[in-house]
Amino acid sequence: MISAVSIWMPLIYQYGVGGVVFLIGLTLVLRSQACDIRRRSDRFWLFVVVGGMALYFGVHLAVYLLALYVLPHGGRGVG
Amino acid sequence: MTPDIHLAPIDVVVIVAYFAGILSFGLYFSRFSKSTSDFFFGGQRFSAWILAASMLASIVGSYSFVKYTDAGFRYGLSSSMSYLNDWFYVPLLMFVWIPVIYFARVRSVPEYFERRFDARARLMCALLLAVYMLGYVGYTVFTLGKVAHALFGIDLFAACAVITAITGVYITIGGQTAIIFTDLAQAVLLIVAGMCVVVLGILFLGDGAGFTTGLHNFWAYLPTEARIPFAGFNAPSDFNFVGVFWQDMSNSFVFFFINQGLIMRFLAAKSMQEARKTLLINSCCLLPFAVIIVGGPGWVGNAIARMAPESLDPDTPGADAFIVIAHLLCKPGVFGLMVAALIAALMSTVDTMINALSAIAIVDVYQPYLAPGRTDRHYLFVARVVSVVAAAGGLALVLLFDRFDSIYEAHAAFTAAVTPPLAVSVVFGVLWKRYTPSAAFWTMFIGTVAAVVSFAYPAVVKPFMALHGMVVTGEEFKPSYMRALFLLVVSGAGGVAVTFFTRPKPESEIAGLWIGSIEAGRATFKGSPPSDREGRKVVTHLTIVAAAGGPRRDSDSRHVVSLSRDAMTQLAAEPGDLLYIADARRWLGGVRSLHAVADPPHENVDGLRLDESAVIDGNLIARRPVRIEKII
């Protein structure tokens, strides 16, 4: 039986440490105006970047929930 | 145990037909390669969809099938980790690195190093990059040769030589344009083949009761830990989350930021926005597909081995898993397609690397140091010779890799030694104005020395492993994953220390090359202040005019064209703006197109006026309408 910490720690580390890297990058591009939000195309790409991060997190979380709560007793099938 | 596997005659027919088809395809597109710009970058003219698909084929090598099916077969969905943890540095890639290299018109990453730092840093970067890519060529060829040798009894070196020779032919003749289009075809085959095994696996698990039951059984037979999309946090020692996380932090970074093969795809885009779209399509749409393509066969194999161990031995060696699972699920003919997919994966990775190596050899060594000021035709000839030499060099490395105990060890041996110092120097160079040319050189040098030290004395990696609760004693002590974190820290510390004792380049000399000067880069790219007024695309016909005194070019040797006043208004373009002119058939993806500078409008109702040399350079067809858009 794997522990809850062992199960959830990778997700927390991935989006904790990875999230810090992401936020540092985002802060730098906004402060330096490499992403200039006065420009429509840059606003679009900023939305894409943040949305992409949310999408990846959502997919990972969804697979976690499916793994733990849909057919939780893995190792046996039907038929 | 690996079961006895044979190719049926129909399998051989499929494989031979595939080889012939891909060779013809590559040779056909070789006619669009007329200059070194075409040879290396495809003329900077392509659409995002075509670049993203060919990029996928470059990312998915034959080693990917072997490596990730192995991981999927043994550990389940956590084999997807490496493909789904790249988003963290997308802000830097999208808003900083792509604009910097695109607007700076650099032809290689080492060239960026010379302009941002100095010639010494460029040479060091070129050397490390060449070692990295040559190693990749050898490793990729070696992986498939190993599979062919183990399962079909083909001599390892002979198998590698034949594959390398065929790949070398269309690269040498066709260059980047041939690569982009053959990789596009190979990407389709990869997706079809990978999905085919997964779907057939689900149907097998359905045991005749249909796809839905198969899907239910797939999920039910996987134990919970195999359903989690991440490996155990710090164990087992040969496949754990935190090790893969840090190894990938360096390897994936280098893949997208420094790997000349992928950089050349971004530079082949018709505009910077199109390069961004390429990244988006690749990361958000195609990479998740790639996860299923390369890992999916292992996932279904994992469930099948639990449901029907008499059909698939749970103890099947990992390196053989893909071929064994494909052989179990596929009928003759389809199995041939799977083997062809493995070969396609190899060719599409190797061709990109060989072309990239050739680019570095010409752009960073031959042209600036050995033979400056020669004709473009001469450089194109030498580029083709270098492609042949690089292919032979990669093949020679097969003998070296064959001395390692496993393909994993061979892979880690060269990537861990080369990638972290390069990653650190690029990050500092693009983000930190104060970062000095000397610091860039010493970052790479210190990092490389530290890599050598860490192989001689692996104990130096222990503190980084202990910090994450990993085993640091006995046979379970395996430092190869966390070596990346060790080298990132050592290289970074070295770079920071040297920076404070050396002099940075004046800001005026690095305009457009770091995060705070993207606007300057845009202006340099265009040759005048950028215009951000947004217009619409215009479709019109060509009017070829005889140019008195030769072809009309601006000071940057770009073609000059003129449009009607109405078309200029629709485009929101002014004289001096940069236009992109392409055959109106979108499915061509930009193969018939060119960039040109807008002249003051002509007085006719419509039509694009240009001289014949522009038509030839853009591979345009005079009777075909063109679609025009303003780039900047």
XYZ file of C-alpha atoms in Angstrom:
711
model
C 0.000 0.000 0.000
C 1.543 3.290 -1.050
C 1.254 6.194 1.364
C -0.709 9.360 0.680
C 2.490 11.407 0.949
C 4.227 9.264 -1.654
C 1.247 9.621 -3.968
C 0.683 13.365 -3.687
C 4.267 14.601 -3.131
C 5.280 14.460 -6.829
C 2.278 16.575 -7.869
C 3.009 19.109 -5.120
C 6.724 19.243 -6.024
C 6.009 19.452 -9.760
C 3.689 22.443 -9.455
C 5.427 23.880 -6.377
C 9.028 24.022 -7.611
C 7.950 24.134 -11.261
C 5.363 26.783 -10.392
C 8.057 28.966 -8.832
C 10.155 28.681 -12.022
C 7.046 29.565 -14.046
C 6.163 32.581 -11.869
C 9.737 33.907 -11.911
C 9.717 33.687 -15.709
C 6.328 35.373 -15.918
C 7.380 38.170 -13.580
C 10.574 38.805 -15.541
C 8.847 39.011 -18.938
C 6.160 41.351 -17.578
C 8.559 43.649 -15.681
C 10.944 43.883 -18.630
C 8.017 44.426 -21.026
C 9.228 41.541 -23.160
C 5.522 40.802 -22.828
C 3.887 44.189 -23.352
C 0.249 43.855 -22.286
C -0.649 47.083 -24.091
C -0.176 45.074 -27.289
C -3.128 42.846 -28.221
C -1.028 39.966 -29.527
C 1.050 39.899 -26.332
C -2.132 39.777 -24.229
C -3.244 36.788 -26.296
C 0.065 34.962 -25.792
C 0.052 35.751 -22.075
C -3.387 34.159 -21.852
C -2.047 31.135 -23.754
C 0.919 30.747 -21.411
C -1.155 30.955 -18.212
C -3.947 28.838 -19.723
C -1.438 26.195 -20.807
C -0.112 25.912 -17.264
C -3.658 25.572 -15.926
C -4.428 22.964 -18.578
C -1.423 20.829 -17.671
C -2.270 21.060 -13.969
C -5.920 20.220 -14.676
C -5.009 17.157 -16.733
C -2.573 15.878 -14.088
C -5.113 16.431 -11.310
C -7.866 14.720 -13.327
C -5.687 11.642 -13.897
C -4.873 11.568 -10.167
C -8.552 11.637 -9.251
C -9.359 8.970 -11.846
C -6.497 6.816 -10.542
C -7.563 7.054 -6.927
C -11.332 7.166 -7.090
C -12.465 5.425 -10.301
C -12.092 1.645 -9.999
C -9.810 2.183 -6.989
C -8.910 -1.490 -6.531
C -6.548 -1.787 -9.478
C -5.202 -5.126 -10.629
C -8.446 -6.881 -11.608
C -10.778 -6.446 -14.528
C -14.064 -7.865 -15.762
C -14.665 -10.777 -18.079
C 11.915 -14.071 -22.102
C 11.682 -12.533 -25.540
C 9.459 -14.610 -27.828
C 10.626 -15.661 -31.268
C 9.749 -12.815 -33.640
C 9.971 -12.956 -37.417
C 9.116 -10.524 -40.156
C 6.488 -11.925 -42.556
C 7.069 -11.287 -46.301
C 4.343 -8.633 -46.268
C 6.169 -6.883 -43.417
C 9.323 -6.720 -45.528
C 7.312 -5.319 -48.470
C 5.837 -2.595 -46.228
C 9.272 -1.632 -44.854
C 10.929 -1.525 -48.296
C 8.000 0.487 -49.716
C 8.314 2.901 -46.832
C 12.037 3.407 -47.385
C 11.527 3.985 -51.110
C 8.647 6.374 -50.493
C 10.438 8.519 -47.932
C 13.584 8.702 -50.056
C 11.567 9.844 -53.103
C 9.681 12.357 -50.967
C 12.918 13.842 -49.625
C 14.512 13.997 -53.064
C 11.439 15.752 -54.524
C 11.641 18.553 -51.973
C 15.397 18.888 -52.415
C 14.721 21.057 -55.481
C 13.538 23.852 -53.178
C 17.014 24.058 -51.621
C 18.983 26.726 -53.526
C 21.088 28.480 -50.912
C 22.581 27.947 -47.454
C 19.537 29.773 -46.063
C 17.254 27.224 -47.744
C 19.552 24.339 -46.796
C 19.652 25.182 -43.098
C 16.451 27.120 -42.432
C 14.168 26.318 -45.363
C 14.229 30.021 -46.288
C 12.348 31.175 -43.125
C 9.005 30.754 -44.815
C 6.982 27.948 -43.240
C 3.638 27.809 -41.427
C 3.329 26.694 -37.822
C 1.351 23.512 -38.472
C 3.978 22.051 -40.753
C 6.869 23.012 -38.446
C 5.134 21.690 -35.316
C 4.419 18.330 -36.935
C 7.963 17.942 -38.218
C 9.268 19.074 -34.823
C 7.256 16.292 -33.196
C 8.930 13.771 -35.487
C 12.320 15.138 -34.440
C 11.481 14.923 -30.740
C 10.171 11.374 -30.979
C 13.207 9.258 -31.791
C 13.302 5.483 -32.059
C 14.908 5.507 -28.622
C 11.686 7.166 -27.375
C 9.628 4.123 -28.366
C 12.110 1.779 -26.722
C 12.690 3.877 -23.603
C 9.141 5.031 -22.817
C 7.414 1.775 -23.738
C 9.869 0.107 -21.384
C 8.998 2.591 -18.596
C 5.263 2.312 -19.340
C 5.426 -1.486 -19.289
C 7.199 -1.529 -15.921
C 5.762 1.536 -14.165
C 2.577 2.614 -16.008
C 1.462 6.181 -16.760
C 4.460 7.754 -15.031
C 6.372 7.153 -18.266
C 4.653 10.368 -19.424
C 6.637 12.554 -16.980
C 9.367 13.689 -19.355
C 6.914 14.893 -21.995
C 4.565 16.773 -19.677
C 6.858 18.895 -17.521
C 8.164 21.396 -20.047
C 5.622 24.189 -19.530
C 7.470 25.925 -16.698
C 9.912 27.693 -18.959
C 7.442 28.507 -21.729
C 7.181 32.189 -20.593
C 10.924 32.601 -21.193
C 10.828 30.646 -24.414
C 7.817 32.425 -25.868
C 8.472 36.020 -24.803
C 12.270 36.131 -24.670
C 14.245 33.421 -26.417
C 12.173 33.005 -29.606
C 11.936 36.797 -30.219
C 15.643 37.273 -29.457
C 16.955 34.631 -31.857
C 14.348 35.353 -34.540
C 14.847 39.114 -34.635
C 18.622 38.836 -34.253
C 18.632 36.679 -37.414
C 21.174 34.364 -35.838
C 21.748 31.165 -37.744
C 22.926 29.127 -34.786
C 23.069 29.271 -31.005
C 26.892 29.624 -31.053
C 26.448 32.665 -33.318
C 24.216 34.145 -30.619
C 27.035 33.460 -28.135
C 29.511 35.471 -30.193
C 27.164 38.434 -30.515
C 26.068 38.355 -26.876
C 29.530 37.405 -25.506
C 32.654 36.845 -27.651
C 34.364 34.464 -30.100
C 35.790 32.344 -27.277
C 32.329 31.661 -25.844
C 31.075 30.885 -29.355
C 33.736 28.259 -29.947
C 33.157 26.662 -26.550
C 29.416 26.563 -27.183
C 29.901 25.146 -30.703
C 32.156 22.438 -29.333
C 29.758 21.373 -26.586
C 26.805 21.506 -28.958
C 28.603 19.451 -31.606
C 29.483 16.794 -29.027
C 25.860 16.777 -27.823
C 24.384 16.394 -31.298
C 26.927 13.919 -32.614
C 26.293 11.883 -29.487
C 22.563 12.067 -30.175
C 23.052 10.833 -33.737
C 25.198 7.926 -32.580
C 22.891 7.091 -29.685
C 19.739 7.137 -31.807
C 21.264 4.988 -34.554
C 22.672 2.662 -31.903
C 19.275 2.193 -30.219
C 17.520 1.008 -33.334
C 20.510 -1.061 -34.402
C 20.399 -2.740 -30.996
C 16.718 -3.630 -31.407
C 17.273 -4.910 -34.939
C 20.254 -6.940 -33.820
C 18.555 -8.461 -30.770
C 15.280 -9.378 -32.415
C 16.055 -10.063 -36.043
C 19.668 -11.192 -35.896
C 20.867 -8.371 -38.171
C 24.453 -7.338 -37.508
C 24.376 -4.220 -35.338
C 26.841 -2.134 -37.330
C 25.442 -3.228 -40.725
C 21.893 -2.264 -39.679
C 23.104 1.114 -38.443
C 25.138 1.718 -41.619
C 22.191 1.082 -43.976
C 19.844 3.333 -41.997
C 22.430 6.117 -41.742
C 23.219 5.920 -45.462
C 19.588 6.314 -46.531
C 19.021 9.181 -44.108
C 22.253 10.819 -45.220
C 21.214 10.834 -48.889
C 18.194 13.076 -48.562
C 19.775 15.381 -45.990
C 22.900 15.823 -48.080
C 20.928 16.638 -51.182
C 17.814 18.239 -49.781
C 18.741 20.066 -46.571
C 16.177 21.565 -44.226
C 13.291 21.752 -46.707
C 13.574 18.026 -47.434
C 13.838 17.359 -43.691
C 10.757 19.389 -42.826
C 8.612 17.592 -45.386
C 9.941 14.074 -44.810
C 9.549 14.626 -41.063
C 5.976 15.745 -41.650
C 5.285 12.439 -43.418
C 7.095 10.510 -40.693
C 5.123 12.308 -37.960
C 1.902 11.032 -39.551
C 3.299 7.491 -39.569
C 4.462 7.782 -35.952
C 1.060 8.946 -34.763
C -0.796 6.275 -36.754
C 1.557 3.477 -35.638
C 1.605 4.434 -31.946
C -2.162 4.917 -31.772
C -2.662 1.674 -33.672
C -0.840 -0.355 -30.996
C -2.759 1.382 -28.202
C -6.183 0.822 -29.809
C -5.374 -2.806 -30.661
C -4.185 -3.260 -27.073
C -7.459 -1.906 -25.686
C -9.407 -4.234 -28.011
C -7.252 -7.158 -26.832
C -8.100 -6.254 -23.248
C -11.793 -6.178 -24.233
C -11.458 -9.899 -25.003
C -14.030 -9.727 -27.781
C -16.492 -7.587 -25.794
C -15.594 -4.325 -27.496
C -13.588 -1.171 -26.967
C -15.501 0.121 -23.927
C -14.990 -3.113 -21.988
C -11.345 -3.060 -23.060
C -10.961 0.469 -21.718
C -12.603 -0.577 -18.457
C -10.293 -3.579 -18.152
C -7.246 -1.482 -19.039
C -7.926 0.818 -16.101
C -9.038 -1.997 -13.788
C -5.984 -4.174 -14.345
C -3.531 -1.326 -13.785
C -2.594 -1.154 -10.086
C -3.166 2.263 -8.506
C 0.521 3.233 -8.518
C 0.698 2.487 -12.261
C -2.218 4.856 -12.898
C -0.554 7.825 -11.179
C 1.095 10.060 -13.811
C 4.253 10.466 -11.688
C 6.782 7.918 -10.423
C 7.431 7.438 -6.701
C 8.910 10.629 -5.224
C 12.480 9.404 -4.575
C 12.368 5.653 -5.226
C 13.083 3.306 -6.953
C 16.583 4.549 -7.653
C 16.436 3.825 -11.393
C 13.130 5.627 -12.015
C 11.894 8.197 -9.518
C 10.060 11.497 -9.792
C 12.551 13.949 -8.358
C 15.454 12.551 -10.377
C 13.527 12.718 -13.649
C 12.287 16.221 -12.740
C 15.791 17.661 -12.404
C 17.295 15.708 -15.255
C 14.498 16.988 -17.462
C 14.828 20.531 -16.160
C 18.198 20.539 -17.902
C 17.609 18.158 -20.811
C 14.249 19.575 -21.934
C 15.571 23.107 -21.544
C 18.457 22.303 -23.844
C 16.099 20.555 -26.254
C 13.924 23.636 -26.740
C 16.422 26.459 -26.145
C 19.726 25.193 -27.489
C 19.255 22.069 -29.569
C 20.203 23.441 -32.970
C 17.769 21.042 -34.658
C 14.725 22.524 -32.925
C 16.066 26.080 -32.983
C 16.254 25.774 -36.771
C 12.554 24.885 -36.857
C 11.692 28.100 -34.997
C 13.946 30.041 -37.368
C 12.279 28.418 -40.392
C 8.946 30.011 -39.434
C 7.584 32.738 -41.674
C 7.348 35.148 -38.707
C 8.053 35.344 -34.996
C 4.336 34.922 -34.257
C 4.356 31.764 -36.360
C 7.348 30.477 -34.374
C 5.301 31.017 -31.193
C 2.375 29.143 -32.736
C 4.768 26.307 -33.572
C 5.691 26.052 -29.903
C 2.053 26.221 -28.833
C 0.858 23.530 -31.244
C 3.764 21.340 -30.298
C 3.500 21.704 -26.525
C -0.263 21.779 -26.083
C -1.498 19.516 -28.886
C 1.217 17.247 -30.241
C 3.298 16.448 -27.156
C 0.308 14.940 -25.313
C -0.175 12.778 -28.427
C 3.498 11.868 -28.287
C 3.033 10.678 -24.710
C 0.420 8.178 -25.874
C 2.381 7.208 -28.973
C 5.593 6.306 -27.169
C 4.281 5.309 -23.725
C 0.843 3.914 -24.617
C 2.108 0.575 -25.960
C 3.805 0.047 -22.580
C 0.648 0.993 -20.648
C -1.566 -1.505 -22.478
C 1.254 -4.057 -22.253
C 1.311 -3.541 -18.479
C -2.416 -4.354 -18.238
C -2.213 -7.269 -20.718
C 0.652 -8.879 -18.778
C -1.602 -8.869 -15.687
C -4.768 -10.028 -17.461
C -3.185 -12.605 -19.777
C 0.354 -13.485 -18.651
C 0.256 -16.498 -20.992
C 0.106 -14.032 -23.936
C 2.601 -11.470 -22.654
C 5.299 -12.471 -20.186
C 5.444 -9.897 -17.344
C 9.212 -10.498 -17.251
C 9.754 -9.415 -20.869
C 12.980 -7.359 -21.003
C 12.151 -3.663 -21.062
C 14.268 -2.902 -24.127
C 12.257 -5.455 -26.132
C 8.830 -4.393 -24.829
C 7.732 -2.282 -27.820
C 8.542 -4.885 -30.453
C 7.102 -7.751 -28.357
C 3.850 -5.895 -27.628
C 3.508 -4.734 -31.246
C 4.151 -8.280 -32.494
C 1.493 -9.658 -30.130
C -1.152 -7.140 -31.196
C -0.494 -6.554 -34.892
C -1.178 -8.765 -37.884
C 1.530 -9.251 -40.553
C 1.748 -6.092 -42.608
C 0.681 -3.907 -39.713
C 3.695 -5.202 -37.770
C 5.826 -4.151 -40.736
C 4.308 -0.693 -40.334
C 5.380 -0.675 -36.674
C 8.967 -1.529 -37.578
C 8.804 1.173 -40.272
C 7.591 3.600 -37.566
C 10.624 2.768 -35.451
C 12.839 3.443 -38.439
C 10.878 6.632 -39.221
C 11.434 7.835 -35.662
C 15.125 7.241 -36.012
C 15.458 8.899 -39.399
C 13.460 11.974 -38.434
C 15.638 12.548 -35.364
C 18.940 11.781 -37.027
C 18.268 13.931 -40.101
C 17.541 16.954 -37.908
C 20.710 16.453 -35.874
C 22.969 15.918 -38.889
C 21.626 19.016 -40.632
C 22.048 20.999 -37.411
C 25.608 19.770 -36.985
C 26.331 20.825 -40.528
C 24.883 24.279 -39.790
C 27.178 24.724 -36.794
C 30.235 23.496 -38.693
C 29.630 25.960 -41.540
C 28.179 28.957 -39.714
C 30.314 28.822 -36.577
C 33.623 27.391 -37.713
C 34.162 27.149 -41.483
C 32.669 30.471 -42.608
C 34.065 32.784 -39.888
C 37.462 31.143 -39.300
C 38.498 28.809 -42.123
C 37.126 30.257 -45.365
C 35.492 33.675 -44.980
C 34.136 35.565 -47.977
C 33.443 32.611 -50.272
C 30.355 32.247 -52.450
C 27.091 30.849 -51.103
C 27.393 27.992 -53.626
C 30.739 27.055 -52.071
C 29.307 27.003 -48.520
C 26.357 24.935 -49.728
C 28.754 22.367 -51.217
C 30.816 22.215 -48.025
C 27.602 21.911 -45.960
C 26.704 18.808 -47.949
C 30.170 17.334 -47.438
C 29.917 18.013 -43.702
C 26.524 16.249 -43.615
C 28.170 13.117 -44.999
C 31.050 13.375 -42.509
C 28.616 13.944 -39.600
C 26.580 10.884 -40.623
C 29.773 8.805 -40.715
C 30.868 10.246 -37.361
C 27.563 9.329 -35.740
C 27.886 5.838 -37.153
C 31.390 5.513 -35.696
C 30.020 6.399 -32.246
C 27.803 3.307 -32.424
C 30.923 1.307 -31.636
C 31.542 3.476 -28.552
C 27.970 3.269 -27.245
C 28.020 -0.492 -27.739
C 30.559 -0.657 -24.894
C 28.048 0.624 -22.315
C 25.959 -1.820 -20.294
C 22.623 -0.255 -21.246
C 21.160 2.337 -23.579
C 20.113 4.368 -20.511
C 23.677 4.547 -19.298
C 24.896 5.553 -22.756
C 22.243 8.295 -22.942
C 22.977 9.690 -19.476
C 26.720 9.590 -20.092
C 26.682 12.284 -22.760
C 23.583 14.397 -21.978
C 24.389 14.913 -18.283
C 27.921 16.012 -19.132
C 26.985 18.578 -21.764
C 23.535 20.078 -21.185
C 23.609 21.852 -17.765
C 26.498 24.302 -18.482
C 24.880 25.281 -21.789
C 21.483 25.761 -20.141
C 22.920 28.004 -17.415
C 24.901 30.185 -19.826
C 21.856 30.752 -22.054
C 19.574 31.619 -19.109
C 22.078 34.066 -17.628
C 22.943 35.510 -21.033
C 19.392 36.282 -21.974
C 18.146 37.402 -18.537
C 21.130 39.139 -16.934
C 22.599 42.186 -18.644
C 25.608 42.184 -16.268
C 26.580 38.592 -17.235
C 29.999 38.897 -18.886
C 31.678 37.178 -21.886
C 34.339 35.704 -19.586
C 31.657 34.425 -17.225
C 29.882 32.677 -20.122
C 33.078 30.899 -21.126
C 33.934 29.903 -17.555
C 30.357 28.759 -16.869
C 30.693 26.214 -19.676
C 34.265 25.299 -18.783
C 33.620 24.862 -15.049
C 30.444 22.900 -15.767
C 32.247 20.547 -18.140
C 35.098 19.974 -15.673
C 32.562 19.374 -12.898
C 30.848 16.784 -15.104
C 34.121 14.926 -15.568
C 34.787 15.119 -11.822
C 31.306 13.771 -11.031
C 31.975 10.706 -13.179
C 35.326 10.118 -11.463
C 33.973 10.871 -7.965
C 30.179 10.298 -7.961
C 30.092 11.109 -4.233
C 29.986 14.847 -5.112
C 26.350 14.339 -6.166
C 25.361 12.798 -2.801
C 24.347 16.050 -1.013
C 21.773 16.784 -3.732
C 20.409 13.244 -3.493
C 20.333 13.249 0.318
C 18.410 16.541 0.248
C 15.599 14.724 -1.566
C 15.702 11.621 0.637
C 17.308 9.410 -2.007
C 19.470 6.393 -1.224
C 23.162 7.391 -1.236
C 24.826 4.097 -0.285
C 25.194 0.580 -1.687
C 23.957 -0.641 -5.056
C 20.920 1.648 -4.926
C 23.180 4.708 -5.145
C 22.621 5.902 -8.719
C 23.745 9.502 -9.245
C 23.055 9.830 -12.963
C 19.684 11.631 -12.559
C 20.692 14.143 -9.901
C 24.000 14.860 -11.630
C 22.013 17.398 -13.665
C 21.039 19.372 -10.534
C 24.643 19.214 -9.280
C 25.953 20.610 -12.574
C 23.263 23.301 -12.764
C 24.287 24.537 -9.307
C 28.058 24.336 -9.919
C 27.847 25.988 -13.374
C 25.536 28.685 -12.027
C 27.740 29.438 -9.036
C 30.819 29.610 -11.272
C 29.080 31.960 -13.700
C 27.885 34.300 -10.941
C 31.327 34.415 -9.277
C 33.213 35.202 -12.498
C 30.649 37.854 -13.483
C 31.447 39.974 -10.441
C 35.158 40.064 -11.256
C 34.982 40.725 -14.993
C 33.699 43.477 -17.249
C 30.339 43.187 -19.065
C 29.809 44.139 -22.685
C 28.510 47.690 -23.255
C 24.713 47.786 -23.442
C 24.822 49.199 -26.965
C 26.598 46.049 -28.195
C 24.007 43.641 -26.826
C 20.864 45.471 -27.968
C 18.228 42.945 -28.998
C 20.094 40.068 -27.355
C 18.673 40.107 -23.814
C 15.289 40.399 -22.153
C 15.339 44.169 -21.705
C 15.930 44.987 -25.366
C 13.411 42.990 -27.407
C 12.045 46.188 -28.996
C 15.522 47.100 -30.231
C 15.729 43.635 -31.786
C 12.429 44.155 -33.614
C 13.644 47.437 -35.070
C 16.952 45.916 -36.172
C 15.116 43.021 -37.776
C 12.914 45.311 -39.807
C 15.528 47.959 -40.525
C 13.166 50.715 -39.383
C 10.753 51.318 -36.469
C 8.228 48.420 -36.199
C 4.623 49.002 -37.173
C 2.059 47.317 -34.912
C -1.046 48.517 -36.761
C -3.102 45.414 -37.469
C -4.537 44.859 -40.925
C -6.098 42.029 -42.904
C -4.576 39.556 -45.318
C -4.922 40.296 -49.019
C -5.226 37.839 -51.903
C -4.134 39.157 -55.286
C -2.388 38.169 -58.515
C 1.219 38.650 -59.585
C 2.369 41.214 -62.099
C 5.929 40.539 -63.186
C 7.768 43.677 -64.194
C 11.124 43.993 -65.892
C 13.526 45.631 -63.453
C 15.735 48.253 -65.021
C 19.257 47.875 -63.673
C 18.727 44.432 -62.120
C 16.510 42.967 -59.389
C 15.056 45.420 -56.888
C 16.522 44.850 -53.435
C 16.796 46.926 -50.272
C 19.999 47.480 -48.290
C 19.521 44.075 -46.558
C 19.201 42.348 -49.980
C 15.481 41.777 -49.474
C 13.199 41.911 -52.506
C 11.173 45.093 -52.928
C 7.591 44.824 -54.206
C 4.674 47.189 -54.662
C 0.952 46.813 -54.079
C -2.075 48.913 -54.910
C -3.075 51.703 -52.551
C -6.215 49.775 -51.575
C -4.224 46.605 -50.732
C -1.769 48.612 -48.620
C -4.708 50.087 -46.696
C -6.219 46.648 -46.064
C -2.850 45.349 -44.846
C -2.374 48.480 -42.695
C 1.066 48.605 -44.310
C 3.374 51.538 -45.001
C 6.304 51.695 -47.422
C 9.253 49.963 -45.738
C 7.079 47.405 -43.900
C 8.027 43.740 -44.205
C 5.508 41.600 -46.105
C 5.081 37.855 -46.441
C 3.908 36.677 -49.851
C 2.778 33.071 -50.254
C 0.977 30.918 -52.768
C -2.708 31.223 -51.780
C -3.011 27.463 -51.291
C -2.596 27.186 -47.523
C -1.886 23.464 -47.543
C 1.479 24.165 -49.150
C 2.534 25.439 -45.730
C 4.745 28.180 -47.180
C 7.015 26.163 -49.463
C 6.153 28.668 -52.240
C 6.672 32.016 -50.528
C 9.057 34.878 -49.800
C 9.552 37.930 -47.629
C 9.739 41.319 -49.307
C 9.777 44.980 -48.379
C 6.847 47.178 -49.424
C 7.581 50.002 -51.866
C 5.256 53.025 -52.223
C 1.959 51.813 -53.770
C 1.436 51.679 -57.526
C -1.563 53.269 -59.184
C -3.258 50.139 -60.580
C -6.473 48.764 -59.074
C -4.830 45.632 -57.702
C -1.967 43.165 -58.253
C 1.441 42.619 -56.686
C 4.249 44.046 -58.797
C 7.587 42.257 -58.443
C 10.478 41.259 -60.658
C 11.188 37.774 -61.939
C 14.027 37.071 -59.500
C 11.554 37.397 -56.606
C 9.234 34.891 -58.280
C 12.114 32.443 -58.697
C 13.488 32.923 -55.164
C 10.035 32.410 -53.675
C 9.260 29.362 -55.837
C 6.087 31.236 -56.796
C 4.002 30.327 -59.849
C 3.181 33.389 -61.948
C -0.399 32.359 -62.792
C -1.308 31.445 -59.205
C -2.835 34.033 -56.821
C -0.833 34.906 -53.701
C -1.848 35.688 -50.129
C -0.058 38.641 -48.577
C 0.247 39.627 -44.922
C 2.191 42.277 -43.078
C 4.834 40.778 -40.811
C 6.132 43.864 -39.017
